[in-house]
């Protein structure tokens, strides 16, 4: 079995269908392709990305070249049809998802419940937290889809509103956990400062950049009763 190269992406026009197909890469590459206008296709024994069927040939060339340039700017090896070759390298930009993921780093290095609660607040804030903002996006999408004109669009809009309501329940649950953490005011036993920091350090907020202590290995299973022999 051939292992796919997660750092290589090919963007080619299929000769039989005239579809522009992108294959290879990892989840990050998939996100770049989707932001470049590609749609994902998952089949039983195959998965890839392709450009929408409604695009004209000139638009296909533009989208494919843009995707190739973005992938190269993020360090991927890219092979394309000559028509899709890009001579420009777009600058790397930080996506909204990456900015949200930065909260995970804050949670991981939080030394106590106060800092953990502060990081959780970014997710659970009622007015402009991540989850509330995502709920607002779903509701806006529902309003937009509902008037699109297809017979199935009202049902799609209803599903979007159901997901928005579910997300609101998730936010409420997490907000309760966040409040419980804020009340405890205690340090995490496995996120303490490095013992190598000098006790005479004048900066009270100094923290250790060492990685967190690895979890303790599980205790060995208790010895069972001795087996009887005849």
Backbone as CSV, one residue per row, in Angstrom:
resi,resn,N_x,N_y,N_z,CA_x,CA_y,CA_z,C_x,C_y,C_z
1,UNK,0.841,-1.200,0.000,0.000,0.000,0.000,0.875,1.248,0.000
2,UNK,0.605,2.184,-0.868,1.396,3.396,-0.970,0.867,4.427,0.021
3,UNK,1.755,4.952,0.848,1.370,5.977,1.808,1.361,7.339,1.122
4,UNK,0.256,8.083,1.167,0.219,9.389,0.489,1.170,10.384,1.145
5,UNK,1.721,11.250,0.313,2.625,12.290,0.799,1.791,13.468,1.285
6,UNK,1.773,13.706,2.585,0.933,14.747,3.157,1.469,16.142,2.900
7,UNK,2.690,16.240,2.370,3.273,17.554,2.088,3.260,17.883,0.599
8,UNK,2.624,17.034,-0.185,2.552,17.273,-1.622,1.099,17.316,-2.066
9,UNK,0.782,18.272,-2.944,-0.563,18.405,-3.506,-0.432,18.534,-5.019
10,UNK,-1.243,17.784,-5.740,-1.297,17.930,-7.196,-2.629,18.567,-7.577
11,UNK,-2.582,19.505,-8.513,-3.789,20.167,-9.021,-3.792,19.974,-10.531
12,UNK,-4.687,19.135,-11.004,-4.682,18.749,-12.419,-6.101,18.797,-12.983
13,UNK,-6.186,18.993,-14.301,-7.469,18.877,-14.980,-7.631,17.441,-15.471
14,UNK,-8.717,16.790,-15.039,-8.979,15.426,-15.468,-9.321,15.421,-16.961
15,UNK,-8.631,14.628,-17.760,-8.847,14.680,-19.214,-10.231,14.213,-19.647
16,UNK,-10.859,13.310,-18.890,-12.142,12.753,-19.327,-13.328,13.592,-18.872
17,UNK,-13.197,14.238,-17.721,-14.328,14.997,-17.179,-14.136,16.503,-17.257
18,UNK,-12.894,16.947,-17.526,-12.555,18.370,-17.560,-12.653,19.019,-16.168
19,UNK,-12.827,18.204,-15.106,-12.851,18.752,-13.753,-11.433,19.077,-13.293
20,UNK,-11.303,20.118,-12.490,-10.012,20.464,-11.889,-9.976,19.822,-10.504
21,UNK,-9.056,18.865,-10.340,-9.000,18.028,-9.147,-7.706,18.302,-8.391
22,UNK,-7.806,18.428,-7.066,-6.632,18.544,-6.201,-6.571,17.314,-5.314
23,UNK,-5.408,16.668,-5.292,-5.221,15.472,-4.479,-3.990,15.633,-3.596
24,UNK,-4.037,14.964,-2.446,-2.900,14.966,-1.533,-3.044,16.009,-0.446
25,UNK,-1.972,16.146,0.338,-1.985,17.108,1.422,-2.621,16.569,2.681
26,UNK,-2.696,17.428,3.687,-3.272,17.067,4.976,-4.460,17.973,5.256
27,UNK,-4.911,17.986,6.515,-6.078,18.806,6.859,-5.810,20.295,6.655
28,UNK,-4.580,20.704,6.919,-4.253,22.117,6.719,-4.339,22.476,5.235
29,UNK,-3.817,21.589,4.385,-3.906,21.820,2.941,-5.362,21.842,2.493
30,UNK,-6.189,20.982,3.099,-7.609,20.971,2.761,-8.245,22.320,3.069
31,UNK,-7.868,22.911,4.198,-8.400,24.224,4.536,-7.971,25.292,3.542
32,UNK,-6.726,25.217,3.076,-6.239,26.185,2.089,-6.997,26.022,0.775
33,UNK,-7.215,24.778,0.366,-7.949,24.533,-0.867,-9.386,25.047,-0.765
34,UNK,-10.021,24.799,0.364,-11.398,25.256,0.532,-11.469,26.780,0.529
35,UNK,-10.490,27.437,1.143,-10.470,28.907,1.121,-10.143,29.445,-0.275
36,UNK,-9.643,28.585,-1.131,-9.339,28.989,-2.504,-10.466,28.651,-3.472
37,UNK,-11.595,28.177,-2.955,-12.753,27.934,-3.789,-13.050,26.483,-4.110
38,UNK,-12.222,25.547,-3.646,-12.453,24.130,-3.910,-13.511,23.570,-2.960
39,UNK,-14.161,22.498,-3.402,-15.099,21.777,-2.542,-14.543,20.375,-2.307
40,UNK,-14.832,19.822,-1.139,-14.315,18.503,-0.787,-15.250,17.412,-1.292
41,UNK,-14.665,16.303,-1.717,-15.415,15.144,-2.192,-14.885,13.924,-1.447
42,UNK,-15.786,13.184,-0.809,-15.400,11.972,-0.071,-16.175,10.797,-0.639
43,UNK,-15.457,9.816,-1.150,-16.076,8.601,-1.662,-15.593,7.415,-0.840
44,UNK,-16.137,6.242,-1.133,-15.822,5.066,-0.320,-14.327,4.788,-0.323
45,UNK,-13.717,4.854,-1.483,-12.296,4.505,-1.590,-11.452,5.672,-2.097
46,UNK,-11.966,6.862,-2.031,-11.214,7.992,-2.568,-11.708,9.293,-1.930
47,UNK,-10.834,10.252,-1.830,-11.208,11.586,-1.367,-10.304,12.596,-2.049
48,UNK,-10.868,13.743,-2.383,-10.112,14.778,-3.082,-10.889,16.076,-3.001
49,UNK,-10.347,17.118,-3.621,-11.037,18.397,-3.744,-11.164,18.738,-5.226
50,UNK,-12.240,19.409,-5.576,-12.423,19.833,-6.963,-13.036,21.227,-6.984
51,UNK,-12.881,21.901,-8.126,-13.512,23.197,-8.289,-14.997,23.018,-8.623
52,UNK,-15.837,23.959,-8.227,-17.275,23.858,-8.535,-17.523,23.765,-10.032
53,UNK,-18.570,23.026,-10.394,-18.869,22.815,-11.802,-19.292,24.100,-12.507
54,UNK,-19.833,25.058,-11.761,-20.384,26.259,-12.391,-19.316,27.228,-12.883
55,UNK,-18.062,27.015,-12.517,-17.016,27.952,-12.914,-16.681,27.814,-14.393
56,UNK,-16.393,28.935,-15.033,-15.898,28.921,-16.399,-14.422,28.573,-16.444
57,UNK,-13.894,28.321,-17.632,-12.493,27.907,-17.778,-11.534,28.968,-17.233
58,UNK,-11.783,30.247,-17.519,-10.897,31.293,-17.029,-10.912,31.346,-15.498
59,UNK,-12.086,31.189,-14.918,-12.179,31.192,-13.454,-11.476,29.973,-12.863
60,UNK,-11.579,28.841,-13.520,-10.897,27.647,-13.038,-9.390,27.859,-12.987
61,UNK,-8.843,28.464,-14.040,-7.400,28.744,-14.078,-7.022,29.689,-12.932
62,UNK,-7.832,30.718,-12.715,-7.549,31.680,-11.661,-7.582,31.020,-10.287
63,UNK,-8.612,30.222,-10.029,-8.757,29.575,-8.721,-7.640,28.560,-8.485
64,UNK,-7.330,27.762,-9.509,-6.294,26.740,-9.355,-4.922,27.373,-9.125
65,UNK,-4.615,28.438,-9.876,-3.325,29.121,-9.694,-3.238,29.751,-8.310
66,UNK,-4.337,30.323,-7.843,-4.347,30.920,-6.507,-4.133,29.868,-5.434
67,UNK,-4.782,28.717,-5.587,-4.608,27.637,-4.616,-3.171,27.146,-4.588
68,UNK,-2.576,26.972,-5.791,-1.190,26.519,-5.834,-0.243,27.498,-5.180
69,UNK,-0.449,28.796,-5.416,0.409,29.799,-4.788,0.274,29.806,-3.279
70,UNK,-0.946,29.679,-2.789,-1.156,29.663,-1.340,-0.530,28.431,-0.697
71,UNK,-0.684,27.281,-1.348,-0.094,26.063,-0.802,1.426,26.167,-0.734
72,UNK,2.037,26.705,-1.796,3.491,26.859,-1.800,3.942,27.818,-0.702
73,UNK,3.171,28.890,-0.468,3.559,29.858,0.561,3.497,29.257,1.960
74,UNK,2.741,28.159,2.104,2.667,27.471,3.388,3.598,26.263,3.450
75,UNK,4.490,26.141,2.477,5.524,25.114,2.538,5.191,23.799,1.872
76,UNK,4.092,23.713,1.123,3.746,22.465,0.454,4.440,22.361,-0.898
77,UNK,4.729,21.125,-1.278,5.202,20.846,-2.636,3.972,20.697,-3.522
78,UNK,3.956,21.428,-4.640,2.766,21.482,-5.485,3.145,21.175,-6.934
79,UNK,2.384,20.292,-7.548,2.524,20.043,-8.985,1.197,20.373,-9.649
80,UNK,1.261,21.103,-10.760,0.039,21.545,-11.430,0.180,21.412,-12.938
81,UNK,-0.952,21.468,-13.618,-0.920,21.634,-15.071,-0.227,22.954,-15.390
82,UNK,0.472,23.046,-16.539,1.152,24.306,-16.878,0.238,25.522,-16.845
83,UNK,-1.025,25.339,-17.192,-1.946,26.485,-17.214,-2.226,27.026,-15.826
84,UNK,-1.981,26.196,-14.795,-2.274,26.609,-13.425,-1.045,27.131,-12.690
85,UNK,0.091,27.192,-13.367,1.317,27.629,-12.704,1.168,29.062,-12.216
86,UNK,1.606,29.288,-10.984,1.515,30.618,-10.385,2.906,31.184,-10.172
87,UNK,3.105,32.405,-10.599,4.407,33.057,-10.419,4.437,33.912,-9.160
88,UNK,3.299,34.029,-8.478,3.237,34.847,-7.266,3.142,33.949,-6.046
89,UNK,3.630,34.427,-4.947,3.554,33.708,-3.676,2.817,34.572,-2.666
90,UNK,1.527,34.318,-2.461,0.774,35.133,-1.506,1.381,35.041,-0.116
91,UNK,1.262,36.112,0.629,1.781,36.119,1.991,0.948,35.198,2.867
92,UNK,1.595,34.586,3.837,0.900,33.707,4.778,0.050,34.556,5.708
93,UNK,-1.196,34.193,5.873,-2.081,34.947,6.747,-2.601,34.035,7.851
94,UNK,-2.933,34.641,8.963,-3.462,33.905,10.108,-4.974,33.836,9.969
95,UNK,-5.509,32.639,9.905,-6.945,32.481,9.742,-7.662,32.694,11.076
96,UNK,-8.967,32.912,10.995,-9.761,33.038,12.211,-9.682,31.767,13.045
97,UNK,-9.694,30.617,12.365,-9.597,29.354,13.089,-8.289,29.224,13.853
98,UNK,-7.195,29.690,13.258,-5.908,29.628,13.952,-5.899,30.527,15.176
99,UNK,-6.562,31.684,15.059,-6.624,32.582,16.210,-7.448,31.979,17.337
100,UNK,-8.527,31.299,16.970,-9.324,30.620,17.999,-8.524,29.484,18.624
101,UNK,-7.772,28.745,17.798,-6.974,27.635,18.311,-5.906,28.104,19.290
102,UNK,-5.522,29.389,19.208,-4.535,29.912,20.157,-5.057,29.843,21.588
103,UNK,-6.386,29.818,21.759,-6.950,29.684,23.102,-6.537,28.349,23.711
104,UNK,-6.394,27.309,22.883,-5.972,26.001,23.385,-4.580,26.083,24.008
105,UNK,-3.699,26.874,23.389,-2.357,27.041,23.956,-2.424,27.752,25.304
106,UNK,-3.318,28.743,25.423,-3.480,29.425,26.704,-4.012,28.474,27.769
107,UNK,-4.947,27.629,27.386,-5.486,26.644,28.334,-4.396,25.672,28.758
108,UNK,-3.592,25.217,27.809,-2.574,24.215,28.117,-1.539,24.730,29.108
109,UNK,-1.186,26.003,29.011,-0.143,26.512,29.896,-0.690,27.261,31.108
110,UNK,-2.016,27.275,31.303,-2.587,27.985,32.446,-2.127,27.329,33.744
111,UNK,-1.488,28.085,34.653,-0.966,27.479,35.883,-2.021,27.347,36.983
112,UNK,-3.151,28.031,36.855,-4.154,27.986,37.921,-5.547,28.175,37.330
113,UNK,-6.546,28.030,38.188,-7.929,28.110,37.723,-8.295,29.503,37.245
114,UNK,-7.648,30.528,37.743,-7.972,31.886,37.310,-7.605,32.102,35.845
115,UNK,-6.405,31.676,35.471,-5.997,31.845,34.075,-6.763,30.893,33.156
116,UNK,-7.080,29.705,33.688,-7.902,28.783,32.907,-9.277,29.396,32.661
117,UNK,-9.874,29.994,33.691,-11.187,30.626,33.537,-11.112,31.795,32.557
118,UNK,-10.007,32.540,32.590,-9.857,33.662,31.658,-9.821,33.173,30.216
119,UNK,-9.120,32.062,29.974,-9.081,31.505,28.624,-10.450,30.979,28.213
120,UNK,-11.145,30.317,29.137,-12.474,29.790,28.835,-13.471,30.910,28.540
121,UNK,-13.235,32.082,29.141,-14.130,33.210,28.902,-14.142,33.599,27.432
122,UNK,-12.996,33.451,26.752,-12.955,33.768,25.327,-13.908,32.881,24.534
123,UNK,-14.161,31.673,25.048,-15.100,30.777,24.377,-16.542,31.060,24.766
124,UNK,-16.763,31.414,26.027,-18.118,31.411,26.568,-18.742,32.781,26.766
125,UNK,-18.019,33.869,26.510,-18.566,35.203,26.744,-19.901,35.365,26.015
126,UNK,-20.886,35.925,26.721,-22.254,35.963,26.196,-22.398,36.899,24.994
127,UNK,-21.636,37.966,24.953,-21.837,38.954,23.892,-20.953,38.708,22.676
128,UNK,-19.670,38.435,22.902,-18.741,38.339,21.779,-17.759,37.183,21.924
129,UNK,-18.128,36.149,22.687,-17.275,34.972,22.790,-17.286,34.170,21.494
130,UNK,-16.379,33.209,21.394,-16.251,32.411,20.176,-17.549,31.666,19.866
131,UNK,-18.126,31.015,20.862,-19.324,30.217,20.612,-20.534,31.082,20.275
132,UNK,-20.677,32.212,20.960,-21.790,33.105,20.650,-21.630,33.690,19.243
133,UNK,-20.413,34.003,18.875,-20.179,34.522,17.524,-20.467,33.464,16.473
134,UNK,-20.099,32.209,16.774,-20.402,31.124,15.842,-21.909,30.923,15.714
135,UNK,-22.635,31.058,16.830,-24.094,30.943,16.792,-24.695,32.045,15.914
136,UNK,-24.171,33.252,16.047,-24.645,34.365,15.220,-24.401,34.086,13.742
137,UNK,-23.272,33.463,13.424,-22.980,33.117,12.028,-23.990,32.102,11.495
138,UNK,-24.335,31.111,12.313,-25.296,30.103,11.880,-26.673,30.718,11.630
139,UNK,-27.076,31.626,12.489,-28.375,32.282,12.299,-28.374,33.154,11.044
140,UNK,-27.263,33.849,10.815,-27.162,34.660,9.609,-27.193,33.774,8.366
141,UNK,-26.514,32.620,8.439,-26.528,31.689,7.311,-27.931,31.149,7.064
142,UNK,-28.678,30.900,8.141,-30.052,30.408,7.993,-30.913,31.426,7.270
143,UNK,-30.800,32.685,7.657,-31.580,33.730,6.985,-31.208,33.835,5.511
144,UNK,-29.936,33.688,5.220,-29.467,33.826,3.837,-29.950,32.656,2.980
145,UNK,-29.801,31.430,3.521,-30.172,30.235,2.755,-31.675,30.162,2.541
146,UNK,-32.442,30.610,3.523,-33.897,30.465,3.456,-34.482,31.158,2.222
147,UNK,-33.905,32.268,1.825,-34.436,32.994,0.676,-33.734,32.716,-0.626
148,UNK,-32.978,31.611,-0.687,-32.180,31.348,-1.884,-33.024,30.863,-3.055
149,UNK,-34.168,30.226,-2.773,-35.063,29.877,-3.871,-35.258,28.409,-4.138
150,UNK,-34.417,27.535,-3.629,-34.591,26.107,-3.853,-35.659,25.563,-2.909
151,UNK,-36.364,24.515,-3.334,-37.442,23.957,-2.516,-36.937,23.421,-1.184
152,UNK,-35.683,22.966,-1.157,-35.131,22.400,0.070,-34.493,23.452,0.982
153,UNK,-34.401,24.686,0.520,-33.704,25.710,1.303,-34.372,26.017,2.650
154,UNK,-35.698,26.078,2.756,-36.286,26.300,4.083,-35.904,25.215,5.092
155,UNK,-35.825,23.963,4.632,-35.410,22.880,5.533,-33.950,23.055,5.945
156,UNK,-33.100,23.474,5.009,-31.694,23.726,5.350,-31.588,24.865,6.363
157,UNK,-32.390,25.894,6.163,-32.381,27.013,7.103,-32.838,26.560,8.479
158,UNK,-33.859,25.703,8.521,-34.317,25.187,9.814,-33.244,24.382,10.520
159,UNK,-32.488,23.582,9.754,-31.404,22.803,10.355,-30.312,23.714,10.901
160,UNK,-29.998,24.774,10.191,-29.004,25.729,10.676,-29.453,26.363,11.991
161,UNK,-30.741,26.667,12.095,-31.240,27.255,13.341,-31.213,26.237,14.483
162,UNK,-31.460,24.966,14.183,-31.347,23.930,15.204,-29.911,23.825,15.717
163,UNK,-28.955,23.877,14.787,-27.549,23.814,15.185,-27.160,25.031,16.025
164,UNK,-27.703,26.199,15.675,-27.427,27.402,16.455,-27.965,27.258,17.870
165,UNK,-29.162,26.669,18.002,-29.728,26.466,19.335,-28.895,25.472,20.139
166,UNK,-28.434,24.403,19.468,-27.580,23.430,20.146,-26.284,24.078,20.614
167,UNK,-25.719,24.918,19.764,-24.482,25.599,20.131,-24.697,26.511,21.338
168,UNK,-25.882,27.087,21.446,-26.190,27.925,22.602,-26.189,27.085,23.877
169,UNK,-26.727,25.858,23.806,-26.698,24.961,24.971,-25.256,24.606,25.343
170,UNK,-24.430,24.369,24.329,-23.020,24.071,24.594,-22.364,25.236,25.319
171,UNK,-22.652,26.453,24.860,-22.050,27.629,25.497,-22.491,27.733,26.961
172,UNK,-23.766,27.482,27.234,-24.244,27.553,28.610,-23.556,26.523,29.502
173,UNK,-23.386,25.303,29.005,-22.700,24.272,29.789,-21.266,24.678,30.093
174,UNK,-20.560,25.151,29.075,-19.170,25.554,29.276,-19.065,26.778,30.172
175,UNK,-20.030,27.696,30.060,-20.006,28.876,30.923,-20.142,28.475,32.386
176,UNK,-20.951,27.459,32.660,-21.068,26.973,34.031,-19.768,26.389,34.534
177,UNK,-19.084,25.618,33.697,-17.781,25.067,34.081,-16.775,26.191,34.305
178,UNK,-16.829,27.200,33.441,-15.921,28.333,33.573,-16.130,29.033,34.908
179,UNK,-17.383,29.240,35.311,-17.672,29.896,36.587,-17.193,29.058,37.760
180,UNK,-17.360,27.739,37.662,-16.879,26.860,38.744,-15.369,26.978,38.901
181,UNK,-14.652,27.024,37.797,-13.204,27.160,37.855,-12.798,28.503,38.455
182,UNK,-13.515,29.566,38.070,-13.193,30.895,38.590,-13.387,30.966,40.099
183,UNK,-14.335,30.207,40.642,-14.591,30.210,42.081,-13.522,29.477,42.880
184,UNK,-12.833,28.540,42.255,-11.944,27.654,43.022,-10.646,28.335,43.432
185,UNK,-10.076,29.148,42.579,-8.852,29.887,42.890,-7.759,28.959,43.444
186,UNK,-7.334,28.034,42.600,-6.304,27.085,43.015,-5.364,26.807,41.857
187,UNK,-4.129,26.449,42.193,-3.159,26.115,41.168,-3.329,24.692,40.681
188,UNK,-2.881,24.457,39.455,-2.939,23.111,38.892,-1.696,22.350,39.346
189,UNK,-1.850,21.156,39.924,-0.676,20.436,40.453,0.341,20.039,39.397
190,UNK,-0.066,19.981,38.140,0.869,19.588,37.101,1.156,20.713,36.124
191,UNK,0.815,21.952,36.517,1.132,23.125,35.699,1.840,24.182,36.549
192,UNK,2.635,23.730,37.490,3.340,24.659,38.364,4.584,25.191,37.664
193,UNK,5.135,26.258,38.226,6.347,26.855,37.657,7.517,25.900,37.783
194,UNK,8.461,26.051,36.873,9.651,25.205,36.893,10.445,25.441,38.166
195,UNK,10.885,24.380,38.877,11.651,24.576,40.108,13.000,25.237,39.870
196,UNK,13.431,25.322,38.601,14.709,25.958,38.322,14.664,27.471,38.374
197,UNK,13.468,28.082,38.451,13.379,29.536,38.523,13.876,30.015,39.878
198,UNK,14.687,31.017,39.859,15.291,31.556,41.082,14.215,32.106,42.010
199,UNK,14.311,31.757,43.297,13.345,32.258,44.280,13.426,33.766,44.437
200,UNK,14.568,34.366,44.064,14.735,35.811,44.196,14.272,36.573,42.957
201,UNK,13.610,35.880,42.020,13.125,36.535,40.812,12.203,37.687,41.177
202,UNK,12.526,38.882,40.674,11.744,40.069,41.033,10.410,40.146,40.309
203,UNK,10.347,39.593,39.102,9.106,39.666,38.347,8.143,38.573,38.822
204,UNK,7.088,38.992,39.493,6.173,38.019,40.086,5.437,37.198,39.036
205,UNK,5.296,37.739,37.828,4.513,37.049,36.813,5.353,36.121,35.948
206,UNK,6.622,35.905,36.309,7.478,35.069,35.485,6.900,33.656,35.417
207,UNK,6.932,33.057,34.237,6.460,31.694,34.055,7.527,30.887,33.350
208,UNK,7.395,29.601,33.459,8.371,28.702,32.858,7.940,28.331,31.449
209,UNK,8.894,28.309,30.524,8.584,27.933,29.151,8.781,26.447,28.903
210,UNK,9.098,25.698,29.956,9.282,24.259,29.796,7.957,23.605,29.414
211,UNK,8.008,22.503,28.686,6.752,21.809,28.363,6.125,21.246,29.633
212,UNK,4.803,21.035,29.630,4.157,20.506,30.820,4.694,19.141,31.194
213,UNK,4.658,18.843,32.465,5.136,17.556,32.950,4.304,16.436,32.353
214,UNK,4.951,15.404,31.822,4.159,14.318,31.226,3.319,13.617,32.274
215,UNK,2.188,13.055,31.855,1.335,12.384,32.833,2.031,11.188,33.451
216,UNK,1.651,10.890,34.672,2.244,9.745,35.350,1.773,8.454,34.691
217,UNK,2.648,7.440,34.649,2.220,6.163,34.065,1.156,5.525,34.936
218,UNK,0.253,4.761,34.330,-0.785,4.124,35.136,-0.210,3.117,36.109
219,UNK,-0.870,2.969,37.233,-0.414,2.014,38.243,-0.566,0.595,37.709
220,UNK,0.345,-0.288,38.064,0.230,-1.671,37.593,-1.022,-2.319,38.160
221,UNK,-1.627,-3.237,37.423,-2.834,-3.890,37.933,-2.545,-4.693,39.185
222,UNK,-3.540,-4.738,40.053,-3.376,-5.472,41.311,-3.226,-6.962,40.996
223,UNK,-2.384,-7.592,41.791,-2.140,-9.023,41.587,-3.402,-9.798,41.942
224,UNK,-3.793,-10.710,41.091,-4.973,-11.520,41.355,-4.645,-12.660,42.295
225,UNK,-5.670,-13.400,42.630,-5.476,-14.562,43.526,-4.622,-15.593,42.838
226,UNK,-3.742,-16.295,43.577,-2.865,-17.301,42.964,-3.688,-18.404,42.325
227,UNK,-3.228,-18.829,41.187,-3.926,-19.901,40.481,-3.630,-21.245,41.153
228,UNK,-4.663,-22.058,41.234,-4.482,-23.388,41.843,-3.936,-24.361,40.790
229,UNK,-3.088,-25.199,41.217,-2.549,-26.228,40.330,-2.909,-27.576,40.870
230,UNK,-3.115,-28.491,40.001,-3.448,-29.842,40.435,-2.196,-30.696,40.539
